[in-house]
Tab-separated table of C-alpha atoms and ligand atoms in Angstrom:
chain	number	residue	atom	x	y	z
A	76	MET	CA	-78.775	8.048	6.927
A	77	LEU	CA	-76.293	7.253	4.158
A	78	PRO	CA	-75.204	3.701	3.307
A	79	PHE	CA	-71.546	4.769	3.823
A	80	LYS	CA	-69.431	7.169	5.873
A	81	LEU	CA	-68.192	10.666	5.065
A	82	VAL	CA	-64.786	11.573	6.458
A	83	TYR	CA	-64.586	15.214	7.488
A	84	SER	CA	-63.006	17.593	9.983
A	85	GLU	CA	-63.601	21.297	10.442
A	86	LYS	CA	-59.800	21.521	10.448
A	87	TYR	CA	-59.766	20.677	6.720
A	88	PHE	CA	-59.924	24.443	6.224
A	89	LEU	CA	-56.639	25.659	4.719
A	90	PRO	CA	-55.585	29.098	5.949
A	91	ILE	CA	-54.346	30.358	2.576
A	92	GLY	CA	-56.109	33.723	2.506
A	93	GLU	CA	-57.998	35.139	-0.459
A	94	HIS	CA	-57.495	32.471	-3.120
A	95	VAL	CA	-59.192	30.960	-6.173
A	96	PHE	CA	-59.045	27.693	-4.191
A	97	ARG	CA	-61.931	28.237	-1.757
A	98	ALA	CA	-60.727	26.298	1.257
A	99	ASP	CA	-64.040	26.892	2.990
A	100	LYS	CA	-65.742	24.607	0.451
A	101	TYR	CA	-65.351	21.571	2.723
A	102	ARG	CA	-67.357	23.203	5.501
A	103	LEU	CA	-69.947	24.451	2.999
A	104	ILE	CA	-70.368	20.928	1.609
A	105	ARG	CA	-71.002	19.514	5.073
A	106	GLU	CA	-73.485	22.282	5.862
A	107	ARG	CA	-75.348	21.788	2.593
A	108	LEU	CA	-75.596	18.003	3.047
A	109	LEU	CA	-77.024	18.460	6.533
A	110	GLN	CA	-79.325	21.278	5.473
A	111	GLN	CA	-80.791	19.190	2.667
A	112	THR	CA	-80.986	16.161	4.962
A	113	ALA	CA	-78.957	14.248	2.406
A	114	ALA	CA	-76.749	13.255	5.349
A	115	ASP	CA	-77.105	13.362	9.085
A	116	PRO	CA	-74.425	14.060	11.696
A	117	SER	CA	-73.923	10.350	12.389
A	118	ASP	CA	-72.781	9.833	8.783
A	119	PHE	CA	-69.605	11.809	9.439
A	120	VAL	CA	-66.450	10.327	10.911
A	121	LEU	CA	-63.387	12.236	12.081
A	122	PRO	CA	-59.937	11.577	10.633
A	123	ALA	CA	-56.649	11.565	12.533
A	124	PRO	CA	-53.618	13.265	10.976
A	125	ALA	CA	-51.354	11.058	8.868
A	126	SER	CA	-48.064	10.194	10.541
A	127	GLU	CA	-44.728	11.345	9.148
A	128	SER	CA	-43.808	7.740	8.407
A	129	ASP	CA	-46.999	7.306	6.367
A	130	VAL	CA	-46.214	10.462	4.404
A	131	MET	CA	-42.701	9.152	3.768
A	132	LEU	CA	-44.092	6.085	1.989
A	133	VAL	CA	-44.495	8.517	-0.926
A	134	HIS	CA	-42.542	11.678	-0.167
A	135	SER	CA	-38.792	12.014	0.264
A	136	PRO	CA	-37.491	12.505	3.814
A	137	HIS	CA	-35.756	15.657	2.592
A	138	TYR	CA	-39.052	17.183	1.408
A	139	VAL	CA	-40.953	16.069	4.527
A	140	ASN	CA	-38.272	17.640	6.739
A	141	LYS	CA	-38.562	20.884	4.827
A	142	LEU	CA	-42.345	20.864	5.377
A	143	MET	CA	-42.029	20.107	9.073
A	144	GLU	CA	-39.334	22.660	9.674
A	145	GLY	CA	-40.456	25.455	7.399
A	146	GLY	CA	-37.480	25.026	5.100
A	147	LEU	CA	-39.108	25.479	1.678
A	148	SER	CA	-37.359	27.922	-0.624
A	149	ALA	CA	-39.265	30.870	-2.095
A	150	ARG	CA	-39.269	29.082	-5.452
A	151	GLU	CA	-40.706	25.909	-3.937
A	152	GLU	CA	-43.449	27.884	-2.220
A	153	LEU	CA	-44.231	29.671	-5.474
A	154	GLN	CA	-44.476	26.348	-7.299
A	155	MET	CA	-46.979	25.102	-4.705
A	156	GLU	CA	-49.109	28.199	-5.401
A	157	ILE	CA	-50.353	28.363	-1.824
A	158	PRO	CA	-48.583	30.084	1.071
A	159	TYR	CA	-46.639	27.892	3.470
A	160	SER	CA	-47.417	27.828	7.183
A	161	PRO	CA	-47.262	25.123	9.852
A	162	GLN	CA	-51.085	25.338	10.015
A	163	VAL	CA	-51.308	24.511	6.304
A	164	VAL	CA	-49.022	21.506	6.882
A	165	ASP	CA	-51.321	20.341	9.699
A	166	ALA	CA	-54.377	20.670	7.458
A	167	PHE	CA	-52.717	18.598	4.702
A	168	LEU	CA	-51.746	15.933	7.238
A	169	LEU	CA	-55.393	15.778	8.287
A	170	HIS	CA	-56.719	15.555	4.706
A	171	THR	CA	-54.185	12.767	4.154
A	172	GLY	CA	-55.275	10.971	7.316
A	173	GLY	CA	-58.827	11.385	5.995
A	174	SER	CA	-57.929	9.629	2.762
A	175	ILE	CA	-56.238	6.805	4.693
A	176	LEU	CA	-59.387	6.417	6.798
A	177	ALA	CA	-61.562	6.556	3.659
A	178	ALA	CA	-59.487	3.746	2.150
A	179	GLU	CA	-59.861	1.641	5.328
A	180	ARG	CA	-63.600	2.225	5.495
A	181	ALA	CA	-64.048	1.584	1.774
A	182	LEU	CA	-62.432	-1.832	2.262
A	183	GLU	CA	-64.889	-2.557	5.068
A	184	ASP	CA	-68.081	-0.945	3.746
A	185	GLY	CA	-67.510	-1.066	-0.035
A	186	ILE	CA	-67.437	2.718	-0.336
A	187	CYS	CA	-66.286	5.723	1.658
A	188	MET	CA	-65.869	9.379	0.807
A	189	ASN	CA	-63.354	11.879	2.072
A	190	ILE	CA	-64.966	15.346	2.063
A	191	GLY	CA	-61.496	16.650	1.201
A	192	GLY	CA	-58.198	15.414	-0.240
A	193	GLY	CA	-57.449	14.644	-3.873
A	194	PHE	CA	-54.123	16.500	-3.988
A	195	HIS	CA	-52.926	14.816	-7.142
A	196	HIS	CA	-50.316	17.392	-8.192
A	197	ALA	CA	-47.946	16.666	-5.279
A	198	PHE	CA	-44.701	14.853	-6.251
A	199	PRO	CA	-42.362	12.883	-3.965
A	200	ASP	CA	-39.961	15.788	-3.585
A	201	HIS	CA	-42.108	18.862	-4.143
A	202	GLY	CA	-45.613	20.268	-4.049
A	203	GLU	CA	-47.322	22.144	-6.853
A	204	GLY	CA	-50.739	23.287	-8.078
A	205	PHE	CA	-52.196	23.858	-4.552
A	206	CYS	CA	-51.055	20.375	-3.484
A	207	MET	CA	-48.547	19.813	-0.682
A	208	MET	CA	-48.922	16.062	-0.060
A	209	ASN	CA	-50.305	13.407	-2.385
A	210	ASP	CA	-52.944	11.920	-0.085
A	211	ILE	CA	-54.198	9.636	-2.887
A	212	ALA	CA	-50.851	7.901	-3.280
A	213	ILE	CA	-50.156	7.871	0.453
A	214	ALA	CA	-53.489	6.179	1.228
A	215	ILE	CA	-52.784	3.466	-1.364
A	216	ARG	CA	-49.234	2.881	-0.097
A	217	VAL	CA	-50.488	2.697	3.505
A	218	MET	CA	-53.125	0.088	2.541
A	219	GLN	CA	-50.437	-1.939	0.764
A	220	LYS	CA	-48.051	-1.661	3.702
A	221	ARG	CA	-50.770	-2.801	6.108
A	222	GLY	CA	-51.368	-5.804	3.860
A	223	ARG	CA	-54.963	-4.751	3.123
A	224	ILE	CA	-54.502	-4.673	-0.649
A	225	ARG	CA	-51.935	-5.380	-3.317
A	226	ARG	CA	-53.453	-3.710	-6.356
A	227	ALA	CA	-55.199	-0.348	-6.653
A	228	MET	CA	-56.553	1.808	-9.437
A	229	THR	CA	-56.855	5.581	-9.490
A	230	ILE	CA	-59.643	7.107	-11.583
A	231	ASP	CA	-58.870	10.801	-11.785
A	232	CYS	CA	-61.669	12.931	-13.254
A	233	ASP	CA	-60.367	16.334	-12.195
A	234	VAL	CA	-60.042	18.663	-15.208
A	235	HIS	CA	-56.267	18.786	-14.619
A	236	GLN	CA	-54.107	15.742	-15.264
A	237	GLY	CA	-53.034	13.828	-12.155
A	238	ASN	CA	-49.342	14.429	-12.796
A	239	GLY	CA	-48.063	13.736	-9.284
A	240	THR	CA	-50.001	10.488	-9.000
A	241	ALA	CA	-48.923	9.386	-12.500
A	242	PHE	CA	-45.287	10.100	-11.649
A	243	ILE	CA	-45.384	8.366	-8.263
A	244	PHE	CA	-46.878	5.168	-9.632
A	245	GLY	CA	-45.059	5.449	-12.963
A	246	ASN	CA	-42.481	2.874	-11.970
A	247	SER	CA	-45.147	0.254	-11.560
A	248	ASN	CA	-46.820	1.038	-14.882
A	249	PRO	CA	-45.294	-0.769	-17.836
A	250	LYS	CA	-46.780	0.571	-21.036
A	251	PRO	CA	-48.781	3.740	-20.767
A	252	SER	CA	-51.464	4.139	-23.384
A	253	MET	CA	-53.551	7.061	-24.462
A	254	LEU	CA	-57.149	6.571	-25.065
A	255	PRO	CA	-58.948	8.855	-27.344
A	256	SER	CA	-56.945	11.777	-27.992
A	257	THR	CA	-57.838	13.598	-31.085
A	258	SER	CA	-54.514	15.323	-30.575
A	259	ALA	CA	-51.925	14.332	-28.061
A	260	PRO	CA	-48.589	14.564	-29.754
A	261	THR	CA	-46.836	15.581	-26.552
A	262	LEU	CA	-47.781	12.437	-24.713
A	263	GLY	CA	-46.435	9.795	-27.016
A	264	ALA	CA	-43.437	8.405	-25.205
A	265	ALA	CA	-43.348	6.997	-21.740
A	266	PRO	CA	-40.414	7.916	-19.532
A	267	ALA	CA	-37.767	5.203	-19.510
A	268	SER	CA	-38.469	4.558	-15.840
A	269	ASN	CA	-41.938	3.295	-16.783
A	270	LYS	CA	-40.566	0.256	-18.540
A	271	VAL	CA	-40.956	-2.469	-15.983
A	272	PRO	CA	-42.526	-5.916	-16.443
A	273	SER	CA	-46.321	-5.900	-16.317
A	274	ALA	CA	-46.342	-8.494	-13.543
A	275	SER	CA	-44.907	-5.921	-11.171
A	276	ARG	CA	-47.602	-3.315	-11.820
A	277	ASP	CA	-49.466	-2.710	-8.603
A	278	VAL	CA	-51.210	0.600	-9.232
A	279	PHE	CA	-53.068	1.370	-12.437
A	280	THR	CA	-53.536	5.091	-12.989
A	281	MET	CA	-56.177	6.608	-15.211
A	282	SER	CA	-56.661	10.313	-15.796
A	283	LEU	CA	-59.394	12.007	-17.831
A	284	HIS	CA	-58.519	15.664	-18.282
A	285	GLN	CA	-58.373	18.688	-20.547
A	286	GLU	CA	-55.255	18.388	-22.658
A	287	ASN	CA	-54.595	22.116	-23.071
A	288	ASN	CA	-54.375	22.968	-19.408
A	289	TYR	CA	-52.063	22.744	-16.428
A	290	PRO	CA	-49.908	20.687	-15.937
A	291	TYR	CA	-48.087	21.406	-19.161
A	292	VAL	CA	-45.729	18.475	-18.657
A	293	LYS	CA	-47.856	15.388	-18.116
A	294	PRO	CA	-46.024	12.284	-16.896
A	295	ALA	CA	-47.747	9.268	-18.423
A	296	SER	CA	-50.578	7.625	-16.509
A	297	THR	CA	-51.424	4.040	-17.440
A	298	ILE	CA	-54.340	5.548	-19.363
A	299	ASP	CA	-54.477	9.244	-20.176
A	300	VAL	CA	-57.622	10.537	-21.828
A	301	ASN	CA	-56.686	13.891	-23.338
A	302	LEU	CA	-59.876	15.811	-23.902
A	303	PRO	CA	-60.249	18.732	-26.289
A	304	ASP	CA	-61.234	22.211	-25.071
A	305	GLY	CA	-64.954	22.681	-24.647
A	306	CYS	CA	-65.772	18.963	-24.392
A	307	GLY	CA	-69.393	18.604	-23.252
A	308	ASP	CA	-71.428	16.037	-21.311
A	309	THR	CA	-72.163	13.487	-24.028
A	310	GLU	CA	-68.653	13.334	-25.404
A	311	TYR	CA	-67.119	13.269	-21.918
A	312	LEU	CA	-69.369	10.496	-20.649
A	313	GLY	CA	-68.620	8.454	-23.777
A	314	TRP	CA	-64.864	8.710	-23.217
A	315	LEU	CA	-65.218	7.948	-19.531
A	316	ASP	CA	-67.320	4.882	-20.250
A	317	ASN	CA	-64.721	3.618	-22.746
A	318	ALA	CA	-61.818	4.318	-20.457
A	319	LEU	CA	-63.465	2.641	-17.467
A	320	SER	CA	-64.266	-0.502	-19.449
A	321	SER	CA	-60.792	-0.616	-20.913
A	322	ALA	CA	-59.073	-0.082	-17.546
A	323	LEU	CA	-61.197	-2.648	-15.732
A	324	ARG	CA	-60.622	-5.182	-18.493
A	325	GLN	CA	-56.868	-4.788	-18.200
A	326	PHE	CA	-56.565	-4.728	-14.441
A	327	GLU	CA	-58.396	-6.079	-11.408
A	328	PRO	CA	-57.966	-3.626	-8.546
A	329	GLU	CA	-58.729	-4.432	-4.937
A	330	LEU	CA	-59.409	-0.750	-4.286
A	331	ILE	CA	-60.420	2.130	-6.560
A	332	SER	CA	-59.450	5.658	-5.611
A	333	TYR	CA	-61.799	8.046	-7.396
A	334	VAL	CA	-60.751	11.683	-7.706
A	335	ALA	CA	-64.019	13.539	-8.230
A	336	GLY	CA	-62.815	16.999	-9.229
A	337	ALA	CA	-65.583	19.564	-9.699
A	338	ASP	CA	-63.549	21.604	-12.197
A	339	PRO	CA	-64.638	20.017	-15.511
A	340	PHE	CA	-67.713	22.264	-14.943
A	341	SER	CA	-68.416	24.803	-17.702
A	342	GLN	CA	-68.281	27.727	-15.257
A	343	ASP	CA	-64.959	26.778	-13.688
A	344	GLN	CA	-62.337	29.512	-13.549
A	345	LEU	CA	-59.425	27.103	-14.047
A	346	GLY	CA	-61.026	24.658	-16.448
A	347	GLY	CA	-61.882	24.709	-20.144
A	348	LEU	CA	-64.330	21.832	-20.445
A	349	ASN	CA	-68.045	22.341	-20.790
A	350	LEU	CA	-69.769	19.902	-18.469
A	351	THR	CA	-73.061	20.733	-16.797
A	352	ILE	CA	-73.859	20.063	-13.157
A	353	GLU	CA	-76.149	17.228	-14.277
A	354	GLY	CA	-73.422	15.812	-16.542
A	355	LEU	CA	-70.995	15.759	-13.627
A	356	LYS	CA	-73.492	13.857	-11.515
A	357	GLN	CA	-73.861	11.318	-14.317
A	358	ARG	CA	-70.065	11.035	-14.394
A	359	ASP	CA	-70.076	10.166	-10.683
A	360	GLU	CA	-72.861	7.620	-11.160
A	361	LEU	CA	-70.959	5.973	-14.005
A	362	VAL	CA	-67.857	5.527	-11.847
A	363	PHE	CA	-69.782	4.263	-8.817
A	364	ARG	CA	-71.804	1.851	-10.941
A	365	ALA	CA	-68.651	0.447	-12.517
A	366	ALA	CA	-67.117	-0.158	-9.072
A	367	ARG	CA	-70.312	-1.568	-7.589
A	368	ALA	CA	-70.978	-3.904	-10.512
A	369	ARG	CA	-67.545	-5.484	-10.030
A	370	ASP	CA	-67.679	-5.389	-6.237
A	371	VAL	CA	-64.507	-3.310	-6.038
A	372	PRO	CA	-64.312	-1.075	-2.943
A	373	ILE	CA	-64.111	2.591	-3.859
A	374	MET	CA	-62.898	5.624	-1.948
A	375	THR	CA	-63.505	9.153	-3.162
A	376	THR	CA	-61.586	12.404	-2.753
A	377	TYR	CA	-62.609	15.837	-3.993
A	378	ALA	CA	-59.613	17.613	-5.568
A	379	GLY	CA	-60.379	20.829	-7.510
A	380	GLY	CA	-63.437	22.993	-7.994
A	381	TYR	CA	-63.160	26.701	-8.760
A	382	ALA	CA	-66.564	27.688	-10.116
A	383	THR	CA	-67.238	31.401	-10.399
A	384	HIS	CA	-69.958	30.883	-7.794
A	385	VAL	CA	-68.722	28.721	-4.933
A	386	GLU	CA	-72.301	27.453	-4.486
A	387	ASP	CA	-71.926	25.585	-7.792
A	388	THR	CA	-68.740	23.878	-6.614
A	389	VAL	CA	-70.575	22.893	-3.435
A	390	THR	CA	-73.533	21.547	-5.435
A	391	ILE	CA	-71.258	19.446	-7.652
A	392	HIS	CA	-69.397	17.985	-4.660
A	393	CYS	CA	-72.664	17.293	-2.787
A	394	ASN	CA	-74.027	15.585	-5.880
A	395	THR	CA	-71.126	13.131	-5.702
A	396	VAL	CA	-72.485	12.029	-2.314
A	397	LEU	CA	-76.026	11.823	-3.720
A	398	ALA	CA	-74.821	9.840	-6.742
A	399	ALA	CA	-73.060	7.335	-4.486
A	400	ALA	CA	-76.083	7.094	-2.210
A	401	GLY	CA	-78.314	6.336	-5.208
A	402	VAL	CA	-76.023	3.639	-6.568
A	403	TYR	CA	-75.235	1.984	-3.223
A	404	ARG	CA	-78.757	2.097	-1.825
A	405	THR	CA	-80.074	0.372	-4.912
A	406	ALA	CA	-77.194	-2.049	-4.896
A	407	SER	CA	-77.779	-3.156	-1.329
A	408	VAL	CA	-81.443	-3.813	-2.068
A	409	GLU	CA	-80.556	-5.750	-5.216
A	410	ARG	CA	-78.063	-7.851	-3.332
A	411	ASN	CA	-80.779	-9.116	-1.003
A	412	GLU	CA	-82.896	-10.288	-3.861
A	413	PRO	CA	-82.626	-13.842	-5.176
A	414	ALA	CA	-80.530	-14.069	-8.310
B	727	ZN	ZN1	-58.105	20.549	-10.927
């Protein structure tokens, strides 16, 4: 049995047909975890769909109405890069409800994982890059509205920049900075709307991604780490370590939302980084250890993963569960020991 819950529903499947985004990966992850006895059925909890009013904490009523009533234009559907149907809307509402539940459980148990979600390319008034609703932002706004937290941090390790999340929380981020960036001339200036006093910042966004990749316009996160093509394990883990320390020095979140994309993998069809499966597991461990060491509750979502062989995507996502189990099992033992 795991020391935390996994949020999952068989209705996470997105009926989008033959697609590079393998929407059956969620089911395959659950099957693999059970098969390997890494998890047992009692570790899984079922989400309820997010309500329209929850979704509207982030998305415009106009956009939500279009989703509910099938009113997207052909251009809007094209931009989303997945076909629209009421069933797809229902699945996104469920993933979003899953992220809300994962946030709730993380605040109770210290950690919780949604075996789905991570749709970081969705903006308030439109969807793009396979993302219809930004479950990450919605879950944070719901926790704030319920009075559970004031401050949250997103740690986005998908190979693609978290543009929707950066945009949504941009107004609460005063002075975006770029961390390493051997070359990031396009990201110099923050949009004018980002210039608000630091006291009002309530969500700190961090994104570690391949610079030369979608999205080509990258709204500034609080910290953007723009990685060069072909970046491998050692370099990646070094930048992540730096970025995590820097972020957690600047800001004390009451909840971390970790976006554990599987697409920095060397064999990913939509990524150009060069991480190994083992390197990705070390990435997960680094993030979980940072959260655990500071006693900050952490929720995880999965986002992308488009490996040539879907089995690799499944392995990487399952390893995120194993990494968390390793860190949190050890942590709970350590906590019982005298200081
Ligand atoms: Zn991605």
